Amino acid sequence: MTGPLSSRLATLCDEIVARVGSEAGGQVRHIGDRLHEPLRVAIAGRLKAGKSTLVNALIGRRVAPTAVGECTRVVTRFRYGPADRVDVVCRDGSRQSLPLDSDGMIPQRLGVPAARVAYVDVMLTSEKLQSLTVVDTPGLASTDTQVSMRAEEAVGTSTAPFDADIDADSAGEVAAAEAVVYVFTQAVRADDVRALEAFRAASARLASSPINALGVFGKIDTLVGGAEDPWPVAGPLAGQQAALLARTVSEVIPVAGLLAETGESGRLTSADRDALRALAHADDLGVLLASVDLFRTRPAPVSPEQRERLLDLLDLYGIGYAIAQLVDDPGLSTGELVRRLVAASGFPRLRHTLDDVLTWRSDAIKAGWALARLEKLAGHTGGRGDREAIRDAVEQLLREPGYHRLRLLEAAQRVATGTVAMPVEWEQELTRLATSEDPRWILRLPEAGVDELADAALEAANRWRVYAVAGAGPAQSRVAQVAHRGFYLLSKQVRP
Ligand SMILES: Nc1nc2c(ncn2[C@@H]2O[C@H](COP(=O)(O)OP(=O)(O)OP(=O)(O)O)[C@@H](O)[C@H]2O)c(=O)[nH]1
Ligand SMILES: [Mg+2]
């Protein structure tokens, strides 16, 4: 699970612990421990955007409450464990264990006043969590919320972007995530963009940039009326959002979260399938599916309770889609129907992106996170001797060629977020270099042999050096030097 950069960093942490005092040692050990854990992804977004629904889909179980009116007031972390267990972690550090409720969900009442809760730590046997830890967050606030200076001083983060009055401990738990999924619904407003910027400012250094942040355009099934197909609208809208948010997320993935949750958590039963098949024979199916109200109240070959359940599981688009599948193929098994519903939700693309892109990058993301933490410690921990020991160790590490990736990621992030302006082609080349190890992909020479690749890498290195000297201001120049060295190292990697 742990990649080469993180492993080396974990070793470095051990070495530092041996050299520094106990206070700094404890902090460094904590950083080192984190390097062995799976990638942590925080799910952020406005109130009722469908965050918890998506969390359940990712976990493959319905554990986080999502019903109307039940909102997420505390930060909840879902991670893999040998047995199901809910721990309420209090701000004074104490833990209280609770069982899951009879539906297998986190109980509504935590038994501790919300103000005393730092976060809820949920361990589940779900195998999906073996490679990913998911952090569910309270909805983001509108942007005029006052920054809590006290909280900011306490953990180096601001609680400002959250709508719920969350404390420094909870904010710290979110800021510790190495990657972020932002959930939007409908149009992205300027306000959303600002809320995200505030969230980004509150997150760890590498925790939010197009390198490791994804957008999800959620609830797409509610975009169009009734059971109509939302995809012709959702696709282009997601594209527009991606353009608006190009400095914040790498892509925007449209998803009908409810369908994904129902499908991935196995909630659709064969009785549900039978009810859907019965509905296929309703005389005025078109009218029935025109609105939720009509679906509830019109005469139909299925009981009102069962209809309510179907709305809960699939909403109108999902119901209409499932019925269409069953009209085409009345013998469809429940499993196959679920598979098609998940495909129609758009969820597989999100899963794939998380698994392949973020997990692949997670080695560098986590190593970058740890390095940023170490550098921060080197700035303010314990005695001067300890600070120097940490700083020396970090500097030595950064001189190793493999660690240039981290410098590259940082430089690419500064350009991608607009902190350093650069022509778009240079920006893209830098992003490719920072986020991949495949020279053919980086250099856009899919068929090239070793010599051609090495020459192209050297040519790029030279181009960046010229840019560093003659290109523009000092910020561009620093980025260009990092890219120059990156391409030089790439040429050596191709042709040692
Ligand atoms: N139709 C439809 N409903 C959805 C979808 N995703 C979520 N919902 C519903 O929207 C409501 C809110 O969903 P949640 O997942 O609780 O949203 P949240 O962002 O976690 O809400 P807070 O934690 O309160 O901020 C629930 O009733 C969900 O069933 C979707 O893709 N389609
Ligand atoms: Mg929620």
Short mmCIF file of N, CA and C and ligand atoms in Angstrom, two decimals, residues 51-52 65 71-72 136-137, ligand 2:
data_model
loop_
_atom_site.label_atom_id
_atom_site.label_comp_id
_atom_site.label_asym_id
_atom_site.label_seq_id
_atom_site.Cartn_x
_atom_site.Cartn_y
_atom_site.Cartn_z
N LYS A 51 -23.50 14.77 0.28
CA LYS A 51 -22.18 14.28 0.69
C LYS A 51 -22.25 12.91 1.36
N SER A 52 -23.12 12.79 2.37
CA SER A 52 -23.18 11.53 3.11
C SER A 52 -23.67 10.39 2.23
N PRO A 65 -26.04 8.73 8.20
CA PRO A 65 -27.43 9.16 8.06
C PRO A 65 -27.59 10.18 6.94
N CYS A 71 -28.83 16.03 9.44
CA CYS A 71 -27.66 16.57 8.79
C CYS A 71 -26.42 16.21 9.56
N THR A 72 -25.32 16.30 8.87
CA THR A 72 -24.05 15.95 9.45
C THR A 72 -23.55 17.15 10.23
N ASP A 136 -16.40 12.31 6.21
CA ASP A 136 -17.64 13.04 5.90
C ASP A 136 -17.62 14.34 6.70
N THR A 137 -18.03 15.44 6.07
CA THR A 137 -17.92 16.73 6.73
C THR A 137 -19.26 17.46 6.78
MG MG B 2 -24.24 14.67 5.58
#
